[in-house]
Amino acid sequence: MDHDEHLFLPTTETAVPIVSGPGEGKTVGVLGDYTIFKVTSEQTGGAYAVVEQTIQPGQGPPLHVHRHESEVFYILEGSFEVTVGEEKVMAEPGSLLVAPRDIPHTFRNVGDAPGRFLLTILPGNFSNFFLEVDGVEPGDNETVAALCAKYGVEVLG
């Protein structure tokens, strides 16, 4: 058997190094918060994307489930209450959480200052949701629901 047959990702995910320095990357607004694209899905042939998200105190999405991708959260700053499946945990800087596809999850910034985390999305297509939701006003539930449906995200709560 050829060695390449054991690889999970295609060898063509990216043929060049990707470097994104502090403060670099396309920044978009996400319903009152913001996201910085550190690695775009297009840069990796759709294999993955990496974004840095800043979440305001008391904010976070409703309970939801992704049908096509897994997400890996690495907390950089702040305090987050994170629910993945039946587990609810306090996540402080240095915490890493994996939210596999088809398992409901949510998070909320429970601190009194903006919190930040690095989010890796596998595969990366869902990161385009953040591009499309840029500029959508908080409370425009119809537009958000349509984008969730487009990207295979089911809102549960």
mmCIF file of C-alpha atoms in Angstrom:
data_model
loop_
_atom_site.group_PDB
_atom_site.id
_atom_site.type_symbol
_atom_site.label_atom_id
_atom_site.label_comp_id
_atom_site.label_asym_id
_atom_site.label_seq_id
_atom_site.Cartn_x
_atom_site.Cartn_y
_atom_site.Cartn_z
ATOM 1 C CA MET A 1 0.000 0.000 0.000
ATOM 2 C CA ASP A 2 1.299 3.459 -0.921
ATOM 3 C CA HIS A 3 2.182 5.759 2.007
ATOM 4 C CA ASP A 4 -0.103 8.523 0.627
ATOM 5 C CA GLU A 5 -3.156 6.275 0.965
ATOM 6 C CA HIS A 6 -2.924 6.690 4.754
ATOM 7 C CA LEU A 7 -3.260 10.475 4.665
ATOM 8 C CA PHE A 8 -6.504 11.952 5.930
ATOM 9 C CA LEU A 9 -6.107 15.238 4.077
ATOM 10 C CA PRO A 10 -5.202 15.460 0.423
ATOM 11 C CA THR A 11 -1.565 16.296 -0.216
ATOM 12 C CA THR A 12 -2.811 19.305 -2.196
ATOM 13 C CA GLU A 13 -4.479 21.094 0.750
ATOM 14 C CA THR A 14 -1.821 23.811 0.395
ATOM 15 C CA ALA A 15 1.449 23.849 -1.482
ATOM 16 C CA VAL A 16 2.804 26.989 0.186
ATOM 17 C CA PRO A 17 3.311 28.118 3.785
ATOM 18 C CA ILE A 18 0.600 30.339 5.248
ATOM 19 C CA VAL A 19 1.703 33.089 7.620
ATOM 20 C CA SER A 20 -0.740 35.471 9.273
ATOM 21 C CA GLY A 21 0.832 37.866 11.752
ATOM 22 C CA PRO A 22 -0.768 39.640 14.719
ATOM 23 C CA GLY A 23 -3.664 41.763 13.530
ATOM 24 C CA GLU A 24 -3.412 40.396 9.976
ATOM 25 C CA GLY A 25 -6.319 38.829 8.120
ATOM 26 C CA LYS A 26 -9.648 39.937 6.726
ATOM 27 C CA THR A 27 -11.907 41.215 9.530
ATOM 28 C CA VAL A 28 -15.694 40.885 9.325
ATOM 29 C CA GLY A 29 -18.534 41.783 11.677
ATOM 30 C CA VAL A 30 -20.567 38.898 13.063
ATOM 31 C CA LEU A 31 -23.819 40.009 14.725
ATOM 32 C CA GLY A 32 -22.191 42.502 17.082
ATOM 33 C CA ASP A 33 -18.901 40.623 17.423
ATOM 34 C CA TYR A 34 -16.097 40.175 14.903
ATOM 35 C CA THR A 35 -13.986 37.545 13.194
ATOM 36 C CA ILE A 36 -10.491 37.764 11.723
ATOM 37 C CA PHE A 37 -9.664 35.223 9.025
ATOM 38 C CA LYS A 38 -6.202 33.808 9.799
ATOM 39 C CA VAL A 39 -6.425 30.962 7.231
ATOM 40 C CA THR A 40 -9.237 30.937 4.664
ATOM 41 C CA SER A 41 -10.930 27.829 3.357
ATOM 42 C CA GLU A 42 -9.801 28.795 -0.139
ATOM 43 C CA GLN A 43 -6.135 28.767 0.964
ATOM 44 C CA THR A 44 -6.442 25.092 1.967
ATOM 45 C CA GLY A 45 -8.578 23.778 -0.866
ATOM 46 C CA GLY A 46 -11.511 23.625 1.563
ATOM 47 C CA ALA A 47 -9.730 21.283 4.003
ATOM 48 C CA TYR A 48 -9.919 23.694 6.944
ATOM 49 C CA ALA A 49 -10.106 27.344 7.984
ATOM 50 C CA VAL A 50 -8.815 29.153 11.059
ATOM 51 C CA VAL A 51 -10.462 32.304 12.418
ATOM 52 C CA GLU A 52 -9.934 34.429 15.512
ATOM 53 C CA GLN A 53 -13.198 35.493 17.077
ATOM 54 C CA THR A 54 -13.829 38.273 19.593
ATOM 55 C CA ILE A 55 -17.030 37.885 21.595
ATOM 56 C CA GLN A 56 -18.502 40.659 23.744
ATOM 57 C CA PRO A 57 -19.512 40.016 27.387
ATOM 58 C CA GLY A 58 -22.751 38.068 27.671
ATOM 59 C CA GLN A 59 -22.722 37.147 23.979
ATOM 60 C CA GLY A 60 -22.640 33.803 22.154
ATOM 61 C CA PRO A 61 -24.763 31.838 19.716
ATOM 62 C CA PRO A 62 -27.866 29.813 20.552
ATOM 63 C CA LEU A 63 -27.496 26.058 20.945
ATOM 64 C CA HIS A 64 -26.849 24.705 17.440
ATOM 65 C CA VAL A 65 -25.441 21.754 15.534
ATOM 66 C CA HIS A 66 -23.272 21.631 12.425
ATOM 67 C CA ARG A 67 -24.140 18.829 10.003
ATOM 68 C CA HIS A 68 -20.984 19.091 7.878
ATOM 69 C CA GLU A 69 -18.054 20.215 10.015
ATOM 70 C CA SER A 70 -16.299 19.899 13.346
ATOM 71 C CA GLU A 71 -14.996 22.930 15.235
ATOM 72 C CA VAL A 72 -11.972 23.215 17.507
ATOM 73 C CA PHE A 73 -11.973 26.138 19.981
ATOM 74 C CA TYR A 74 -8.772 27.352 21.660
ATOM 75 C CA ILE A 75 -9.439 30.061 24.247
ATOM 76 C CA LEU A 76 -7.018 33.004 24.058
ATOM 77 C CA GLU A 77 -8.604 35.567 26.423
ATOM 78 C CA GLY A 78 -11.632 35.732 28.673
ATOM 79 C CA SER A 79 -13.961 33.268 30.342
ATOM 80 C CA PHE A 80 -16.427 31.212 28.349
ATOM 81 C CA GLU A 81 -19.150 28.826 29.424
ATOM 82 C CA VAL A 82 -19.138 26.147 26.721
ATOM 83 C CA THR A 83 -21.653 23.361 26.201
ATOM 84 C CA VAL A 84 -20.777 20.444 23.918
ATOM 85 C CA GLY A 85 -23.306 17.623 23.963
ATOM 86 C CA GLU A 86 -24.120 16.881 27.613
ATOM 87 C CA GLU A 87 -20.965 18.590 28.951
ATOM 88 C CA LYS A 88 -20.997 22.170 30.246
ATOM 89 C CA VAL A 89 -17.588 23.554 31.206
ATOM 90 C CA MET A 90 -15.896 26.813 32.105
ATOM 91 C CA ALA A 91 -13.188 27.490 29.532
ATOM 92 C CA GLU A 92 -10.365 29.841 30.512
ATOM 93 C CA PRO A 93 -7.329 30.883 28.417
ATOM 94 C CA GLY A 94 -5.389 27.808 27.312
ATOM 95 C CA SER A 95 -8.497 25.588 27.195
ATOM 96 C CA LEU A 96 -9.193 23.598 24.028
ATOM 97 C CA LEU A 97 -12.603 22.149 23.169
ATOM 98 C CA VAL A 98 -13.691 20.045 20.211
ATOM 99 C CA ALA A 99 -17.285 20.264 18.985
ATOM 100 C CA PRO A 100 -17.704 17.346 16.544
ATOM 101 C CA ARG A 101 -20.214 17.525 13.718
ATOM 102 C CA ASP A 102 -23.717 16.378 14.655
ATOM 103 C CA ILE A 103 -23.192 17.194 18.375
ATOM 104 C CA PRO A 104 -25.061 20.276 19.659
ATOM 105 C CA HIS A 105 -22.926 23.033 21.163
ATOM 106 C CA THR A 106 -22.920 26.650 22.248
ATOM 107 C CA PHE A 107 -20.737 29.102 24.127
ATOM 108 C CA ARG A 108 -21.180 32.361 26.009
ATOM 109 C CA ASN A 109 -18.667 34.941 27.183
ATOM 110 C CA VAL A 110 -19.311 35.009 30.938
ATOM 111 C CA GLY A 111 -16.562 37.557 31.652
ATOM 112 C CA ASP A 112 -16.875 41.311 31.944
ATOM 113 C CA ALA A 113 -14.538 42.058 29.014
ATOM 114 C CA PRO A 114 -14.407 40.901 25.403
ATOM 115 C CA GLY A 115 -13.113 37.334 25.059
ATOM 116 C CA ARG A 116 -11.146 35.838 22.163
ATOM 117 C CA PHE A 117 -10.646 32.347 20.826
ATOM 118 C CA LEU A 118 -9.065 30.697 17.834
ATOM 119 C CA LEU A 119 -11.553 28.552 15.910
ATOM 120 C CA THR A 120 -10.439 25.835 13.497
ATOM 121 C CA ILE A 121 -13.215 24.641 11.176
ATOM 122 C CA LEU A 122 -12.904 21.220 9.477
ATOM 123 C CA PRO A 123 -13.688 21.183 6.574
ATOM 124 C CA GLY A 124 -13.395 24.903 6.032
ATOM 125 C CA ASN A 125 -16.467 25.822 3.977
ATOM 126 C CA PHE A 126 -18.539 26.934 7.002
ATOM 127 C CA SER A 127 -16.084 29.819 7.549
ATOM 128 C CA ASN A 128 -17.754 31.478 4.547
ATOM 129 C CA PHE A 129 -20.850 31.874 6.761
ATOM 130 C CA PHE A 130 -18.918 34.610 8.598
ATOM 131 C CA LEU A 131 -18.241 36.406 5.311
ATOM 132 C CA GLU A 132 -21.917 36.294 4.389
ATOM 133 C CA VAL A 133 -23.227 37.349 7.800
ATOM 134 C CA ASP A 134 -20.917 40.404 7.781
ATOM 135 C CA GLY A 135 -23.124 43.466 8.041
ATOM 136 C CA VAL A 136 -26.309 41.571 8.967
ATOM 137 C CA GLU A 137 -27.952 43.473 11.809
ATOM 138 C CA PRO A 138 -28.439 41.680 15.139
ATOM 139 C CA GLY A 139 -32.112 40.695 15.269
ATOM 140 C CA ASP A 140 -32.389 39.983 11.518
ATOM 141 C CA ASN A 141 -33.370 36.408 12.301
ATOM 142 C CA GLU A 142 -34.718 35.697 8.809
ATOM 143 C CA THR A 143 -31.375 36.369 7.105
ATOM 144 C CA VAL A 144 -29.441 34.476 9.782
ATOM 145 C CA ALA A 145 -31.820 31.495 9.509
ATOM 146 C CA ALA A 146 -31.386 31.400 5.724
ATOM 147 C CA LEU A 147 -27.594 31.435 6.072
ATOM 148 C CA CYS A 148 -27.715 28.700 8.717
ATOM 149 C CA ALA A 149 -29.810 26.537 6.381
ATOM 150 C CA LYS A 150 -27.400 27.199 3.509
ATOM 151 C CA TYR A 151 -24.445 25.975 5.611
ATOM 152 C CA GLY A 152 -26.165 22.993 7.251
ATOM 153 C CA VAL A 153 -26.445 24.527 10.723
ATOM 154 C CA GLU A 154 -29.537 23.685 12.748
ATOM 155 C CA VAL A 155 -30.420 26.149 15.525
ATOM 156 C CA LEU A 156 -31.816 24.224 18.518
ATOM 157 C CA GLY A 157 -32.306 26.873 21.190
#
